[in-house]
Short mmCIF file of C-alpha atoms and ligand atoms in Angstrom, two decimals:
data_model
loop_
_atom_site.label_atom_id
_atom_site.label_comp_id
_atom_site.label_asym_id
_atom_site.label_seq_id
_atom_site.Cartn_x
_atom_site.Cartn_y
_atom_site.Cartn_z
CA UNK Y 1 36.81 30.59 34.77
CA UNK Y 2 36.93 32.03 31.12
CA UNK Y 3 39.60 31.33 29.14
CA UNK Y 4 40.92 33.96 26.55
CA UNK Y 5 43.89 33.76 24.18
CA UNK Y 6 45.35 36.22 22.36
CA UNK Y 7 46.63 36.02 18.88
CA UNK Y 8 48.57 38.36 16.19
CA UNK Y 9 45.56 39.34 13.79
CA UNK Y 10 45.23 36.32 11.07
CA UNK Y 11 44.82 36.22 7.70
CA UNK Y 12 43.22 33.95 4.97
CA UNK Y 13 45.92 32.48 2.49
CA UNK Y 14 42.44 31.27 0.15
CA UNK Y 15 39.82 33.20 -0.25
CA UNK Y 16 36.53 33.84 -2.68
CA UNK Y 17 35.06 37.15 -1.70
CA UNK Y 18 33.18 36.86 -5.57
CA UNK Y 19 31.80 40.48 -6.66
CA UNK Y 20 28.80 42.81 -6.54
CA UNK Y 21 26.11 42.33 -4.22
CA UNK Y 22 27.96 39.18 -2.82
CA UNK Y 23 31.25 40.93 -2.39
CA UNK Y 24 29.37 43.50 -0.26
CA UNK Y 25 27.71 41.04 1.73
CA UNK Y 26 30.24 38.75 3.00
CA UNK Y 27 33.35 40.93 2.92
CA UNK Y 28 32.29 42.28 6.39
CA UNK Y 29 32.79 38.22 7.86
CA UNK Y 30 36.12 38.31 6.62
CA UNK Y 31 37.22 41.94 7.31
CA UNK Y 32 35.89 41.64 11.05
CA UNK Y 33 38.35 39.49 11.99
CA UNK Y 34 41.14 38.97 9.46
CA UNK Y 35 43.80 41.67 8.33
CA UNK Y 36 44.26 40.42 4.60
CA UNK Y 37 43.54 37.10 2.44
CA UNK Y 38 44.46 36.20 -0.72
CA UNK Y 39 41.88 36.28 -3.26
CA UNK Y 40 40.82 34.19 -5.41
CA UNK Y 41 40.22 35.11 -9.46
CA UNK Y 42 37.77 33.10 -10.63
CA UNK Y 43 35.36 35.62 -11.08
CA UNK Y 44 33.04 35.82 -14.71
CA UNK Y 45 34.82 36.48 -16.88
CA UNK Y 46 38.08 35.27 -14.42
CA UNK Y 47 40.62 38.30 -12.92
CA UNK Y 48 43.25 37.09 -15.47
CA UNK Y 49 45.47 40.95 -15.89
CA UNK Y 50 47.20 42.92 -13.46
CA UNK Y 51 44.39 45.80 -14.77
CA UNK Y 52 41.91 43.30 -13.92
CA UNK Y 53 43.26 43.22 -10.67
CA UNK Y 54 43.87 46.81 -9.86
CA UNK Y 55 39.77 47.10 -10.96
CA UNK Y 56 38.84 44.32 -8.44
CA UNK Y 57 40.77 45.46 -5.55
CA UNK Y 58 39.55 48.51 -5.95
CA UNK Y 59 35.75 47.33 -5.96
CA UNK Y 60 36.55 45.37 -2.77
CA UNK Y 61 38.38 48.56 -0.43
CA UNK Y 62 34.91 50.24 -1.48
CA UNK Y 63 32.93 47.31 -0.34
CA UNK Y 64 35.20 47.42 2.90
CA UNK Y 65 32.93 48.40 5.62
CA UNK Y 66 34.02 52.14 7.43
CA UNK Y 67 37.00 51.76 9.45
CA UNK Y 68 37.64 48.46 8.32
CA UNK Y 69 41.40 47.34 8.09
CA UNK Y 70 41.87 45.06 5.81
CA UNK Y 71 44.07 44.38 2.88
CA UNK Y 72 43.04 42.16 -0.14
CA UNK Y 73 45.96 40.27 -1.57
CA UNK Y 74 45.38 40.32 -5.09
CA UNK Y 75 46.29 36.84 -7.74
CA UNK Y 76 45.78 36.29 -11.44
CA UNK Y 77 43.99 33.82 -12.83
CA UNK Y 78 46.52 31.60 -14.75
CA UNK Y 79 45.71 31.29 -18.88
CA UNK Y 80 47.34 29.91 -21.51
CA UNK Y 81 47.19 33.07 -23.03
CA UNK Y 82 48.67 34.98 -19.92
CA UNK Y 83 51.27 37.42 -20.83
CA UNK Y 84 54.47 36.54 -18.71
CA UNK Y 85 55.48 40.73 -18.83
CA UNK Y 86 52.10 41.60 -17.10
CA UNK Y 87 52.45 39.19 -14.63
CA UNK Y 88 55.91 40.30 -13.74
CA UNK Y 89 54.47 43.69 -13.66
CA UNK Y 90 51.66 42.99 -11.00
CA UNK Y 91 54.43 41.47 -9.21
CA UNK Y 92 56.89 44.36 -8.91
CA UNK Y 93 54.47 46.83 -8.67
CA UNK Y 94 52.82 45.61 -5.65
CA UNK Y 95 49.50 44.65 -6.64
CA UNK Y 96 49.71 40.75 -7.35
CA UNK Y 97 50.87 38.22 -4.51
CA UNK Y 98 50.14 35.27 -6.33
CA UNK Y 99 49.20 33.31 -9.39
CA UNK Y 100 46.64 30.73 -9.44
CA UNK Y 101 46.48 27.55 -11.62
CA UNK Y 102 43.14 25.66 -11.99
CA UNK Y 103 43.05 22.58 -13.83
CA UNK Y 104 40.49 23.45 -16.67
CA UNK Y 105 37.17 21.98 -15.34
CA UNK Y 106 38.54 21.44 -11.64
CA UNK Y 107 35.81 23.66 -10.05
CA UNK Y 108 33.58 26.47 -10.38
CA UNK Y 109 34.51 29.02 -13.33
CA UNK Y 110 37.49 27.04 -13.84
CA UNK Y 111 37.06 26.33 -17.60
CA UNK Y 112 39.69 28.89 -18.52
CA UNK Y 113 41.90 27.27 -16.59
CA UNK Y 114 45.04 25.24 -17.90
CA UNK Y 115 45.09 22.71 -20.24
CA UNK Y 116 48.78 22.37 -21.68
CA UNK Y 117 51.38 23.18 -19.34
CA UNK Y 118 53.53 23.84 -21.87
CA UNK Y 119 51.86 26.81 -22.79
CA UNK Y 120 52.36 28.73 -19.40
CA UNK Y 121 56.66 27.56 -19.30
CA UNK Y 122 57.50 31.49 -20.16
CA UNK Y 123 55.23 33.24 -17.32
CA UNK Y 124 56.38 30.01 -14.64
CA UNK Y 125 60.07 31.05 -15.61
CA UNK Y 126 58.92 34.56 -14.81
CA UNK Y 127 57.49 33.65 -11.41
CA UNK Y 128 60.41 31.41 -10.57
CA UNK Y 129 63.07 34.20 -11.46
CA UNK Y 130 60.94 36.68 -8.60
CA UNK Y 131 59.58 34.45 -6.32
CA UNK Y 132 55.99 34.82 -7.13
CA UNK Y 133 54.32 31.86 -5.54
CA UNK Y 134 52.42 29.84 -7.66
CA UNK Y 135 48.13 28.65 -5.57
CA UNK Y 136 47.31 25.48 -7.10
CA UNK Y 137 44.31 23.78 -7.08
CA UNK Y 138 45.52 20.58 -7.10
CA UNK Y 139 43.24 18.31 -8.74
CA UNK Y 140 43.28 16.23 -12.09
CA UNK Y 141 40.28 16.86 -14.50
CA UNK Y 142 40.11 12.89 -16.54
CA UNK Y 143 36.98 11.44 -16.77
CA UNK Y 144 38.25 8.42 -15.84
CA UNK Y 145 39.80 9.31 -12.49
CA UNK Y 146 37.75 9.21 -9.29
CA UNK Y 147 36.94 12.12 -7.51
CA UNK Y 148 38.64 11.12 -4.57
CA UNK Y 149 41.56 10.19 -6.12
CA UNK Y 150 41.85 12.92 -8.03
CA UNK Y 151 44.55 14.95 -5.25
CA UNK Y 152 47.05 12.15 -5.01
CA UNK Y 153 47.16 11.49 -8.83
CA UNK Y 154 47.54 14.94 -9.43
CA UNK Y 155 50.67 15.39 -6.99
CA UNK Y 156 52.21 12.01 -8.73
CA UNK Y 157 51.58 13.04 -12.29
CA UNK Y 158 51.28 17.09 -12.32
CA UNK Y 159 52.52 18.95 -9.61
CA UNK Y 160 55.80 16.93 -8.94
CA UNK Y 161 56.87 17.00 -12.66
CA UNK Y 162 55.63 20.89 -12.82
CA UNK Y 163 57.85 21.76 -9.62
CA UNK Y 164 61.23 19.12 -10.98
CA UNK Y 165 61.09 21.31 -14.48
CA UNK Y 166 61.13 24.56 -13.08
CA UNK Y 167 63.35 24.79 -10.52
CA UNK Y 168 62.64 27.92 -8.02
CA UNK Y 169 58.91 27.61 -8.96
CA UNK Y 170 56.93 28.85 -4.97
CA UNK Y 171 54.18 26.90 -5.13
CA UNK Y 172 51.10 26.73 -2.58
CA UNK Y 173 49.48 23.66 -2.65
CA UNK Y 174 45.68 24.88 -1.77
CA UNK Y 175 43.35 22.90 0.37
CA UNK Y 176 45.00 20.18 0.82
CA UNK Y 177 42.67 17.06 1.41
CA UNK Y 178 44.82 14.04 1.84
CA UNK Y 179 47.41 12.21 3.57
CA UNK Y 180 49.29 12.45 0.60
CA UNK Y 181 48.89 15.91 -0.14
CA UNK Y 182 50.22 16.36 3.84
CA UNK Y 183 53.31 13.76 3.45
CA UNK Y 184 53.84 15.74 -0.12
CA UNK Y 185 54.11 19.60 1.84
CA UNK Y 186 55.93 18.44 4.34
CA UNK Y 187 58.75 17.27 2.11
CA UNK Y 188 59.11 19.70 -0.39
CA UNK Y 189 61.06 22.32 1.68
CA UNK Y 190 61.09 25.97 1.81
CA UNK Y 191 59.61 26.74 -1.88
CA UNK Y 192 56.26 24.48 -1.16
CA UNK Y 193 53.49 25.89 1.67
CA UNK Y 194 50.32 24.28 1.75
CA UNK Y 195 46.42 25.64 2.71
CA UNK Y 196 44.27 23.50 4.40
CA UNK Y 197 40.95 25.19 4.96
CA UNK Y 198 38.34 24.78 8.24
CA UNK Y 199 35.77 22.58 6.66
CA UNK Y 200 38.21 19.86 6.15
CA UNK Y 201 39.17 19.90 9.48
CA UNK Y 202 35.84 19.10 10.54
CA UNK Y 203 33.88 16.91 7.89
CA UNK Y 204 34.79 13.83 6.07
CA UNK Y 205 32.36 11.93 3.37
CA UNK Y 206 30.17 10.58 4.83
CA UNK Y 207 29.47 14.17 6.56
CA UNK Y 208 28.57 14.94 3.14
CA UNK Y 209 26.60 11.83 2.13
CA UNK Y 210 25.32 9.75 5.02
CA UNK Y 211 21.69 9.92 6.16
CA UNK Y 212 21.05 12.04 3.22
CA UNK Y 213 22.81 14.78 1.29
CA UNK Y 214 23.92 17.53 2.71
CA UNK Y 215 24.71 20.26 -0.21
CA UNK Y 216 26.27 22.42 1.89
CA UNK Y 217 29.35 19.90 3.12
CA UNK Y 218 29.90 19.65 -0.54
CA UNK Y 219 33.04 21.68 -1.87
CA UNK Y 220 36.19 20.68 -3.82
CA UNK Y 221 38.25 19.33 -3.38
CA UNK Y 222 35.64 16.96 -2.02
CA UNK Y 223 36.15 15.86 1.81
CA UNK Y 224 37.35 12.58 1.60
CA UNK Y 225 37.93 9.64 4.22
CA UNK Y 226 37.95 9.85 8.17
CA UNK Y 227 42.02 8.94 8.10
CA UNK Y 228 42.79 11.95 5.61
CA UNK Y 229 40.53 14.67 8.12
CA UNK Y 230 42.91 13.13 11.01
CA UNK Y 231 46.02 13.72 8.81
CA UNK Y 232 45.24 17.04 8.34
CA UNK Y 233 44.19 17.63 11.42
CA UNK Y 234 47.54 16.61 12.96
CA UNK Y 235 48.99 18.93 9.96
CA UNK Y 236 47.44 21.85 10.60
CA UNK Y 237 47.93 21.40 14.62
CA UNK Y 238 51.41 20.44 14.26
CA UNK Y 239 52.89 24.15 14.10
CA UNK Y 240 55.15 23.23 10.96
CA UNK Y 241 55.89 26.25 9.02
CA UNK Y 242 54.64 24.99 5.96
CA UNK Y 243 50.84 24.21 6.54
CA UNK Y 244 48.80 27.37 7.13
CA UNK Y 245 45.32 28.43 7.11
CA UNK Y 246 43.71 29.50 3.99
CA UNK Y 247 39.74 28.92 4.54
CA UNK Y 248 38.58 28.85 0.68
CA UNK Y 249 35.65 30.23 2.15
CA UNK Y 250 33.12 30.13 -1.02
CA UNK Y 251 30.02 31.77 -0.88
CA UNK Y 252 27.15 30.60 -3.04
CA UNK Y 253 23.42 31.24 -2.57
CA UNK Y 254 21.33 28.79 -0.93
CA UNK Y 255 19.40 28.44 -4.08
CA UNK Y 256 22.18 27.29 -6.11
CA UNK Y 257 23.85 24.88 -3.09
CA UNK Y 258 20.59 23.63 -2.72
CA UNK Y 259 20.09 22.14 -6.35
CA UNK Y 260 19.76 19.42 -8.39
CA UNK Y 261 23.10 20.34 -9.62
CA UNK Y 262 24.63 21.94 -6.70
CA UNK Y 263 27.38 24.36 -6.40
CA UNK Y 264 30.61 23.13 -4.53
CA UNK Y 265 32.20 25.99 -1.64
CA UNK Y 266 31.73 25.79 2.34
CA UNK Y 267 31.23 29.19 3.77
CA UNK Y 268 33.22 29.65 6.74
CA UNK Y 269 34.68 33.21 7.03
CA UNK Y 270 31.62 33.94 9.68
CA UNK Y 271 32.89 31.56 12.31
CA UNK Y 272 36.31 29.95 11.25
CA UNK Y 273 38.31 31.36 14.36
CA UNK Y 274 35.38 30.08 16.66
CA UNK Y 275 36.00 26.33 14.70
CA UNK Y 276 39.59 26.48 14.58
CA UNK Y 277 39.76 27.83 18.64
CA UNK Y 278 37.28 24.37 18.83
CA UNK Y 279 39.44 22.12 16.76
CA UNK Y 280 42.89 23.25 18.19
CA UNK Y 281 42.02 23.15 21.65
CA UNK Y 282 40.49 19.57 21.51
CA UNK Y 283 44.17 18.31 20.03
CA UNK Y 284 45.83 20.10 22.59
CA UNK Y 285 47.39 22.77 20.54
CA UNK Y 286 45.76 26.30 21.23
CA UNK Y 287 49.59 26.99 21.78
CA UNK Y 288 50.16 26.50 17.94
CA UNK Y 289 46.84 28.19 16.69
CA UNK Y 290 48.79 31.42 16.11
CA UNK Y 291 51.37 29.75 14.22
CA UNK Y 292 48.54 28.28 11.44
CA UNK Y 293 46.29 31.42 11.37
CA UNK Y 294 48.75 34.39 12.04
CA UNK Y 295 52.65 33.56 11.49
CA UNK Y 296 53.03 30.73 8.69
CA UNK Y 297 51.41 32.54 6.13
CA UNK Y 298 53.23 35.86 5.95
CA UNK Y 299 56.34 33.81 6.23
CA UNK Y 300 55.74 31.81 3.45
CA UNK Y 301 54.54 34.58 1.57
CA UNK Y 302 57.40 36.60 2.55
CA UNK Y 303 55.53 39.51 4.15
CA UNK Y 304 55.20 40.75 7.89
CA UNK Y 305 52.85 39.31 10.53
CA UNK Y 306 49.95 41.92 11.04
CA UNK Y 307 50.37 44.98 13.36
CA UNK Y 308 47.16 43.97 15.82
CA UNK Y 309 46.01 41.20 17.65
CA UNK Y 310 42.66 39.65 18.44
CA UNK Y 311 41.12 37.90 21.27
CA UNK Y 312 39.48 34.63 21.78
CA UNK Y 313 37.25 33.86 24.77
CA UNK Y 314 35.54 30.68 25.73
CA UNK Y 315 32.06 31.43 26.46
CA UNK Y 316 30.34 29.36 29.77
CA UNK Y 317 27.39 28.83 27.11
CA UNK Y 318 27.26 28.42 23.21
CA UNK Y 319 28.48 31.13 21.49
CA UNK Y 320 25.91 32.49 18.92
CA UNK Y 321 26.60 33.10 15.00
CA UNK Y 322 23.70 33.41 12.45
CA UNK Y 323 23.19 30.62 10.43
CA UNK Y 324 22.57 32.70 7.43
CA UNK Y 325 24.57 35.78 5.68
CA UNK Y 326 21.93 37.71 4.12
CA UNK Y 327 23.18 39.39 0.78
CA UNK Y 328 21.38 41.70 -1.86
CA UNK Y 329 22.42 38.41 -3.90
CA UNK Y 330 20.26 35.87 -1.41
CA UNK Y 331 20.81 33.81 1.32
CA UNK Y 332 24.13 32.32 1.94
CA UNK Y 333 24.53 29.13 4.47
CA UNK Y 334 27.31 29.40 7.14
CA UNK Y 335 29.12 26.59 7.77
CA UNK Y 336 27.63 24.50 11.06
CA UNK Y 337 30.23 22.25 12.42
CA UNK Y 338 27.70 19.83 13.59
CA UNK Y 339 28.73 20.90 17.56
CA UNK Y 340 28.18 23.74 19.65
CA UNK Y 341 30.94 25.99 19.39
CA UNK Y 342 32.04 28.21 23.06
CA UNK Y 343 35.29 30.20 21.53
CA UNK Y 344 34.30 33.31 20.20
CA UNK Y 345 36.38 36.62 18.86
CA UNK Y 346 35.92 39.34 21.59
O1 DOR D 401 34.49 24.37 -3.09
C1 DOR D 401 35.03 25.15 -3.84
N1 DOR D 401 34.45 26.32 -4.19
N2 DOR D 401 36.22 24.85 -4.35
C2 DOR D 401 36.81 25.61 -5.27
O2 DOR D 401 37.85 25.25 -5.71
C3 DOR D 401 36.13 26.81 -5.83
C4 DOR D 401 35.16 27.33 -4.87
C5 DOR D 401 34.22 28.34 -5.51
O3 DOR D 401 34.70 29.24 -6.18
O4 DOR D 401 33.02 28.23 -5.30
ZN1 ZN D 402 38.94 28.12 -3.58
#
């Protein structure tokens, strides 16, 4: 008998949809299936103005294929130069949905990120006062930390004194990795969501590093031990308002993933709801998929569910995806979950 399940069209909290010839060949994976996502800035040079913004959503609805619905969410790049009155402006105008802090050095074009908090106080003031939520990428920069610790000691020593000095502050904690990071969500009440993305739902280290490297498992925050994937797992399949899908689906070309220095970013926009259909049904919970990839998100974000709906089937045989995205830019990987996957979007 085939199964099918029906869900309110979903949407990607985290998303890099990059520019040019990229942009216009992987926005169809996204737009086929999802009605918006929030996307990311860190373009070269990094989407840091609400003009900036206005430019780049503009290049994506023209890279929208016809008859496309689909509605990029717009966020600034956080600087220490950003001008709190712009962002406020972006905000009440429309355009912007979000701000996002990187760490300088946390990940890819991320060195104009943040180095002295103290330097962004007047536009966090701004986004506390009108409820602008606040993406982080929550990961510490020192040498001297390891990479896998590097979410925990950031909640301990950044985020939690961040959120405790600026009371109000929305903040999305984005792709979550960790126990911690889960126990840290789920306490922080209504002003704190958090992202967790496909890959992690699916890979742990030694995905990454056993019987040989495997470039394109690697992504940041890194995947980290089999007991954090469970804990997010049971996060993500709980149906708790604050965890919801946000796919940081990250396009690079094969020849840079496949490197001596490698880039980090999984791309899953191609066949995330087939993974997710996968993941939820095998923790008995395709009765809370809509919640993570449809109804937490615009909730948090304070916006209304979609209009539409898609359906998912489970094929008798493997449903087929291609294993590359060709761009004008070069090949890009999609992400194989190491299993056959039957759910497919009719
Ligand atoms: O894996 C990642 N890729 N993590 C990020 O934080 C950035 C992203 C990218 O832009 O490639
Ligand atoms: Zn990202």
């Amino acid at each position: 008998m085939t199964q099918s399940l029906t869900l309110r069209r979903p949407d990607d909290w985290h998303l890099h949809l990059r520019d040019g010839a990229m942009l216009q060949g992987v926005l169809p994976e996204t737009a086929r299936h999802f009605g918006r996502a929030i996307i990311m800035p860190n373009l070269v040079p990094p989407v840091v103005t609400g003009a900036q913004a206005a430019a780049y959503r503009d290049r994506i609805l023209a890279a929208l294929p016809e008859g496309a619905a689909f509605e990029p969410l717009m966020t600034l790049y956080l600087t220490e130069d950003t001008d709190p009155a712009d962002v406020r402006a972006a905000a009440e105008s429309g355009l912007v949905k979000a701000v996002k802090l990187y760490p300088a050095g946390a990940t890819t074009n991320s060195h104009s990120g943040v180095r002295n908090f103290d330097r962004v106080r007047g536009v966090l003031e701004v986004m506390a006062e009108i409820g602008l939520p606040m993406c982080v990428h929550g990961e510490v920069t020192t040498a001297e930390i390891d990479i896998f610790d590097r979410e925990a000691v950031f909640i301990d020593t950044v985020l939690d004194p961040l959120r405790r000095a600026t009371p109000g502050l929305r903040v999305v904690m984005e792709h979550i990795t960790t126990e911690e990071g889960v126990a840290y969500a789920r306490a922080g009440g209504p002003d704190l969501g958090a992202t967790i993305t496909t890959h992690h739902l699916i890979i742990n280290r030694n995905h990454i590093l056993v019987g040989g490297i495997k470039p394109h498992y690697y992504c940041l925050p890194v995947a980290k031990r089999e007991k954090h994937r469970l804990a997010l797992r049971a996060a993500a399949t709980s149906g708790e308002g604050c965890f919801f899908l946000g796919t940081d689906s990250a396009p690079h070309v094969d020849a840079l993933k496949e490197h001596a220095c490698g880039c980090a970013g999984c791309f899953t926009a191609t066949n995330t709801m087939s993974i997710l259909a996968h993941v939820f049904e095998e923790e008995g919970a395709l009765d809370r998929l809509e919640a993570f990839t449809s109804l937490n998100g615009p909730a948090f974000y304070r916006l209304p569910v979609n209009p539409g709906t898609i359906r998912l089937v489970k094929h008798e045989t493997a449903h087929a995806y291609p294993s590359k995205i060709i761009t004008e830019a070069g090949p890009v990987t999609v992400f194989d979950p190491g299993f056959p996957l039957f759910w497919g979007v009719a």
